[in-house]
Short mmCIF file of C-alpha atoms in Angstrom, two decimals:
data_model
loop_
_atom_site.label_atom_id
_atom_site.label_comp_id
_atom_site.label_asym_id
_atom_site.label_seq_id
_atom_site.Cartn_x
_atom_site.Cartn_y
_atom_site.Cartn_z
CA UNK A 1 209.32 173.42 213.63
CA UNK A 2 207.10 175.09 216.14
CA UNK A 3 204.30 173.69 218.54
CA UNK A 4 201.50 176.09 217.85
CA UNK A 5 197.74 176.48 218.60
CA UNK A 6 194.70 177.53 216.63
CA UNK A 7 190.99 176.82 216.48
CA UNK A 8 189.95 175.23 213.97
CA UNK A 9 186.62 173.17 212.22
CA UNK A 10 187.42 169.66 210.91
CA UNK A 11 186.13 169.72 207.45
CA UNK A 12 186.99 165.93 206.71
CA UNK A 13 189.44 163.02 207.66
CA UNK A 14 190.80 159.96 206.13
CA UNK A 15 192.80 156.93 207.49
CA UNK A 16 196.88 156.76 206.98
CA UNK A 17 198.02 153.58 207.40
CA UNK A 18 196.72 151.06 210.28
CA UNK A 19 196.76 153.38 213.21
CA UNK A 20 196.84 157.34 211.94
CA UNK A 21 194.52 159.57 210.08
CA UNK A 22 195.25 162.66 207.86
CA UNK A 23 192.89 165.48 209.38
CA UNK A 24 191.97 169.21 207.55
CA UNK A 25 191.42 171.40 209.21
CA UNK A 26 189.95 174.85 208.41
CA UNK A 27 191.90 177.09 210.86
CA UNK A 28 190.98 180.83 211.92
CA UNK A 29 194.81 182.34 211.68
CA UNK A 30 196.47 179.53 209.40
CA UNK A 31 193.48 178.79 207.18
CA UNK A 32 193.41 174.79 205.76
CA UNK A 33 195.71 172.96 207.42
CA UNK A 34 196.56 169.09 207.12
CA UNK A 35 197.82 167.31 210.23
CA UNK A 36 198.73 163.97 210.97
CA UNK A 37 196.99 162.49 214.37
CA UNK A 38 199.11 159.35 214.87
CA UNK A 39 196.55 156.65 216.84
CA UNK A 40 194.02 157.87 215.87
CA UNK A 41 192.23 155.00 214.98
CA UNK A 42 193.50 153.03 218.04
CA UNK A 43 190.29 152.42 220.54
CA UNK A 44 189.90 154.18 222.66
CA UNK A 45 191.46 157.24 221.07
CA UNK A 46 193.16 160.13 223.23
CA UNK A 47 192.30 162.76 220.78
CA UNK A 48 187.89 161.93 221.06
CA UNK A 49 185.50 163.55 219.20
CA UNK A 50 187.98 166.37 218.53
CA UNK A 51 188.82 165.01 214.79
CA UNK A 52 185.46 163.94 213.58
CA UNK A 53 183.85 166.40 211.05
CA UNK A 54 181.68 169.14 212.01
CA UNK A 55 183.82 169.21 215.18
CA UNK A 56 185.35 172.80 216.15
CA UNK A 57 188.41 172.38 218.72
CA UNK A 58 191.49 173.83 219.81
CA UNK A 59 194.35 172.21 217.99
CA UNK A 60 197.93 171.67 219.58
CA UNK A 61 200.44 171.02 216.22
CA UNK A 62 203.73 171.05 215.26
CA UNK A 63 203.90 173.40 212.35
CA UNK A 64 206.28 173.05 209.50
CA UNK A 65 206.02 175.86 207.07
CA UNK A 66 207.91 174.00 204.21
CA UNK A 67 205.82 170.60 204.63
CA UNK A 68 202.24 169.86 204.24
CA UNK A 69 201.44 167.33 206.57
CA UNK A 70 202.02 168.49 210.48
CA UNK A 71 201.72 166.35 213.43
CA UNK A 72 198.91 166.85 215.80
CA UNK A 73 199.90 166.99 219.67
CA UNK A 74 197.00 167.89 221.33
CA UNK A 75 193.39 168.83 220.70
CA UNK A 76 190.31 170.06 222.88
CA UNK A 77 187.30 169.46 221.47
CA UNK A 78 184.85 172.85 221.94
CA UNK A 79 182.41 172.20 220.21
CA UNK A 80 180.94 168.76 218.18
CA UNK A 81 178.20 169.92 215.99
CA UNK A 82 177.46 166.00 214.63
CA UNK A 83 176.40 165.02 218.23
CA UNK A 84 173.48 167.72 217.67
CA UNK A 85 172.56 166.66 214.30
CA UNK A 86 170.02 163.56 214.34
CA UNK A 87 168.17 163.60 210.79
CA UNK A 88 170.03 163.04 207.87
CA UNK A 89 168.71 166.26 205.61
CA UNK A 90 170.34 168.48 208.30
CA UNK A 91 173.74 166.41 207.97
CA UNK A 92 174.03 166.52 204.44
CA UNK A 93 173.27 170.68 204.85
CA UNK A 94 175.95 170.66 207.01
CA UNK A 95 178.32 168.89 205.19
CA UNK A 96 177.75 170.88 202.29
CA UNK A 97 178.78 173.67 203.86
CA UNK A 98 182.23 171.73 204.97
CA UNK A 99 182.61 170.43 201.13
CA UNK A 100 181.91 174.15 199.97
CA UNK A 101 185.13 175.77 202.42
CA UNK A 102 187.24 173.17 201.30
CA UNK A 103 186.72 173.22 197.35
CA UNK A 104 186.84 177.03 197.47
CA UNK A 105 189.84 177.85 199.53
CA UNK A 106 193.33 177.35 198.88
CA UNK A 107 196.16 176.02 201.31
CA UNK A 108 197.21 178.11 203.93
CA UNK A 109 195.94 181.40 203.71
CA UNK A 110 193.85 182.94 206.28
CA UNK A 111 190.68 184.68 206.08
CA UNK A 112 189.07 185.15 209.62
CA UNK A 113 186.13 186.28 208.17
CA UNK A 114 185.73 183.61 206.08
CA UNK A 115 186.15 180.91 209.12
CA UNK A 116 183.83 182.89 211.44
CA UNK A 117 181.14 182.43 208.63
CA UNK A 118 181.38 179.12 208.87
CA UNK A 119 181.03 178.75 212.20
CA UNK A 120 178.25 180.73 211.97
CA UNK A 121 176.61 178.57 209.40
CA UNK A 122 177.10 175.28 211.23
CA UNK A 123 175.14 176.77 214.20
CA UNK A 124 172.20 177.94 212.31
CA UNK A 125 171.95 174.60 210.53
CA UNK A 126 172.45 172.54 213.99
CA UNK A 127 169.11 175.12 215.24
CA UNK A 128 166.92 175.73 212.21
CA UNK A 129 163.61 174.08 211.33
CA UNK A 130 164.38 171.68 208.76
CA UNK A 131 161.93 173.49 206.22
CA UNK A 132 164.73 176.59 206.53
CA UNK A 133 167.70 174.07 206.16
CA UNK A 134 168.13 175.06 202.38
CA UNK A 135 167.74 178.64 202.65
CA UNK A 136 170.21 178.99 205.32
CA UNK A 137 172.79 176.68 202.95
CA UNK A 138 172.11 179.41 199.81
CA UNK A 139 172.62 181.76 202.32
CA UNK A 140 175.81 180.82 203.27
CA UNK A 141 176.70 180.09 199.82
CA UNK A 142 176.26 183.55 198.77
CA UNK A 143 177.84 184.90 201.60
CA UNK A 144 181.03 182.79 201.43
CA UNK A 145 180.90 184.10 197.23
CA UNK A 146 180.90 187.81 198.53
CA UNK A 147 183.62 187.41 201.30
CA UNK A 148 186.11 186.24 198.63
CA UNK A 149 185.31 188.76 196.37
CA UNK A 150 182.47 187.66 193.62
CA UNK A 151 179.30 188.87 195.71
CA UNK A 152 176.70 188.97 193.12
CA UNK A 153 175.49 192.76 191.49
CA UNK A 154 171.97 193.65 192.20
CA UNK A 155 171.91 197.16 192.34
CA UNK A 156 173.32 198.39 188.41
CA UNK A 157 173.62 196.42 185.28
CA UNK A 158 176.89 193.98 186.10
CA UNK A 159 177.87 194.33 182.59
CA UNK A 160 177.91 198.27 182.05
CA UNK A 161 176.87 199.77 185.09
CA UNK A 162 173.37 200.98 183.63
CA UNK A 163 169.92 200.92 184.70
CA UNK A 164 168.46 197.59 185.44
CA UNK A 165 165.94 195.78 183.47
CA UNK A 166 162.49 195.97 184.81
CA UNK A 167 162.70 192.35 183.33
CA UNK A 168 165.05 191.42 186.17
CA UNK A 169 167.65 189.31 184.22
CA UNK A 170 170.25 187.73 185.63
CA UNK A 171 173.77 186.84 184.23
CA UNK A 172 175.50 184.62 186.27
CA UNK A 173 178.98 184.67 184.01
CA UNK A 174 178.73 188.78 184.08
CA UNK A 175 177.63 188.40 188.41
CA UNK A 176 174.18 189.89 188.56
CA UNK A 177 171.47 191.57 187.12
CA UNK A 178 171.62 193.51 183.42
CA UNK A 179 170.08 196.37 181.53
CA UNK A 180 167.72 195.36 178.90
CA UNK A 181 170.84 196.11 176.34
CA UNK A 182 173.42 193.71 177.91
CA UNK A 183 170.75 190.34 178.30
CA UNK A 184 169.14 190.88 174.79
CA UNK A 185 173.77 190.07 173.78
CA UNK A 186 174.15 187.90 176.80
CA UNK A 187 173.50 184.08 176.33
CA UNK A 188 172.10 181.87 179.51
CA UNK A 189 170.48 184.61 181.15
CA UNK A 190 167.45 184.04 183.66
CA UNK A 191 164.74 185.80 184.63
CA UNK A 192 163.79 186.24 188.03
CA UNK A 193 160.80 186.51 189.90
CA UNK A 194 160.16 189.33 191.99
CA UNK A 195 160.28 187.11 195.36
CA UNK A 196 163.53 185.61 194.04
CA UNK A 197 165.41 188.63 193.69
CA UNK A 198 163.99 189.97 197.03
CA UNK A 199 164.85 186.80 198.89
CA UNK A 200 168.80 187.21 196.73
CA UNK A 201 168.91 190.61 198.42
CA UNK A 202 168.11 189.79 202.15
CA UNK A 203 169.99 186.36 201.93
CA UNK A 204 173.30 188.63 201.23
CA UNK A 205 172.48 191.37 204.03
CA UNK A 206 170.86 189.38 206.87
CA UNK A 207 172.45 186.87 209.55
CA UNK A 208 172.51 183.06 208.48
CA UNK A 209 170.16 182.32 211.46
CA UNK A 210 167.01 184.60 209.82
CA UNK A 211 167.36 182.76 206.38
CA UNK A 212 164.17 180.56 206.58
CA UNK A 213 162.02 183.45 207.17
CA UNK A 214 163.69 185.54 204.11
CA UNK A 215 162.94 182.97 201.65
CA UNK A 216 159.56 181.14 200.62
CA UNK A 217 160.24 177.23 200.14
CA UNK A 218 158.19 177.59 196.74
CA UNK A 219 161.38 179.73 195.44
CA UNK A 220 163.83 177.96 197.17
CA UNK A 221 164.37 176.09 193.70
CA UNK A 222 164.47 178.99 191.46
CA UNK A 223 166.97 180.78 194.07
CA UNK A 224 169.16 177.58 194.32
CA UNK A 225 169.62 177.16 190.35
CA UNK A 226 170.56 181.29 190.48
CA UNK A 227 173.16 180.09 193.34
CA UNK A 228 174.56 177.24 191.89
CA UNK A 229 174.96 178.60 188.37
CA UNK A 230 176.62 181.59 189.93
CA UNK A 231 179.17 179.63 191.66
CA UNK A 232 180.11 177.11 188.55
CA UNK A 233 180.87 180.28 186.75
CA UNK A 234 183.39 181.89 188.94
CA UNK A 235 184.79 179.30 191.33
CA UNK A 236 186.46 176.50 189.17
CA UNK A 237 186.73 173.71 191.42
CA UNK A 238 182.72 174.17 192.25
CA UNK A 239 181.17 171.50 190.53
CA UNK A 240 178.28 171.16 192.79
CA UNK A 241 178.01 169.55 196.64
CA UNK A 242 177.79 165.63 196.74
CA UNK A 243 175.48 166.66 199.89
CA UNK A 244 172.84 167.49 197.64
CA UNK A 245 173.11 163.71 196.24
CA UNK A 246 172.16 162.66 199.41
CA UNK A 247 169.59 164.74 200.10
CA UNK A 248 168.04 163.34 196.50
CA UNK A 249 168.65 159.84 197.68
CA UNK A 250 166.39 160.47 200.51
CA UNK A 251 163.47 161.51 197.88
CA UNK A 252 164.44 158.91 195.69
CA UNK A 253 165.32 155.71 198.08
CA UNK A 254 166.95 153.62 194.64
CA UNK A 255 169.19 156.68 194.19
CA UNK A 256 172.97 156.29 195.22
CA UNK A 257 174.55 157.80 197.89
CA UNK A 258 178.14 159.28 197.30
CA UNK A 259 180.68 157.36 198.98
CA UNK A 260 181.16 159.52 201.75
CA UNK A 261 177.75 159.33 203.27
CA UNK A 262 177.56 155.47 203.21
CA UNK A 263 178.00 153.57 206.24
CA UNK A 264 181.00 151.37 206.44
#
């Protein structure tokens, strides 16, 4: 067992027993990590706003590569993202990009780039207008697709490598665009709009923080059932962000919220 330190982002927590809570962590050099911070839930609590989600800090631990709980010894908080975030469509953005980390990633492997992206995300959500909230969330979604290795093909046919369609279909089980041969054999394709598959090009390329001018809000629907179809198909645990739930619950006040975003 070794005391070690890492930054980290708290992606979400939840109580163990009467005093303690079970933190993960997405780390930058360990990737997810799950610590125990024992008093936690006493008041006042020594460890602050350092645990809460959306929080980045410095994390003291005592590692223990053969278990998967370690026990948190210190933490300083460096940055608290949920102090910045006041209306509740920006939250549930930002959430969603916590839920999307820690369905995609597994245990303790780490991908700097990966974690930096994040990071990156949560600050351009915490800044952006809300009208550029989504586009800075499919953003990051494609983005966090390419980094581990399923970044969507725009440039050849994703099935044989041929000349596009000028009908711009788009396969999300084959990961991109196809040749007029491939989509007339390929079930489920779609066909995009011109603005779409711009806006799927310079989402990819361009920093998180330009999103909301790359991407009109009257595609922002077609691009986000591209996204979310491409992710189904090649990330198995993606089943779609309970984020998005709440974000419907706001248009719809009788909806229900998931679990997670109701107050206690």
């Amino acid at each position: 067992m070794a005391l070690v330190r890492g930054e980290g982002v708290v992606l979400r927590t939840y109580a163990l027993g009467d005093t303690s809570r079970i933190v993960v962590v997405y780390t930058r050099d360990r990737g997810l990590v799950k610590m125990v911070a024992k008093g936690a839930r006493t008041t006042p609590s020594r460890f602050g706003v350092g645990l809460e989600p959306l929080a980045r800090a410095r994390f003291h631990y005592y590692f223990k590569p053969d278990r998967d709980l370690h026990l948190v010894s210190q933490v300083e908080t460096l940055e608290s993202l949920g102090l910045r975030m006041f209306e509740l469509s920006r939250l549930a953005h930002a959430q969603g990009a916590l839920e999307l980390v820690d369905r995609l990633v597994w245990g303790e492997e780490p991908h700097e780039a990966l974690y930096d992206l994040l990071v990156e995300a949560l600050s351009a959500l915490a800044a952006a207008p809300e009208s550029a909230l989504m586009a800075v969330t499919l953003a990051f979604q494609l983005r966090v697709a390419s980094v581990l290795g399923y970044r969507p093909r725009l440039d050849a046919c994703a099935s044989c490598g041929g000349t596009l369609s000028p009908e711009r279909w788009f396969s999300a089980s084959r990961g991109g665009l196809l040749c007029a041969a491939c989509a007339a054999r390929e079930p489920g394709v779609l066909r995009l709009s011109a603005d779409a598959l711009a806006a799927l090009a310079l989402l990819l390329s361009r920093p998180l923080a330009e999103a909301g001018a790359l991407l009109e809000p009257s595609r922002s629907g077609e691009v986000q059932r591209v996204v979310d179809q491409f992710l189904r198909q090649h990330f198995q645990r993606f089943q779609g962000l309970r984020s998005f739930d709440v974000l419907r619950a706001i248009e719809d006040p009788g909806a229900t919220l998931p679990r997670d975003f109701r107050r206690a």
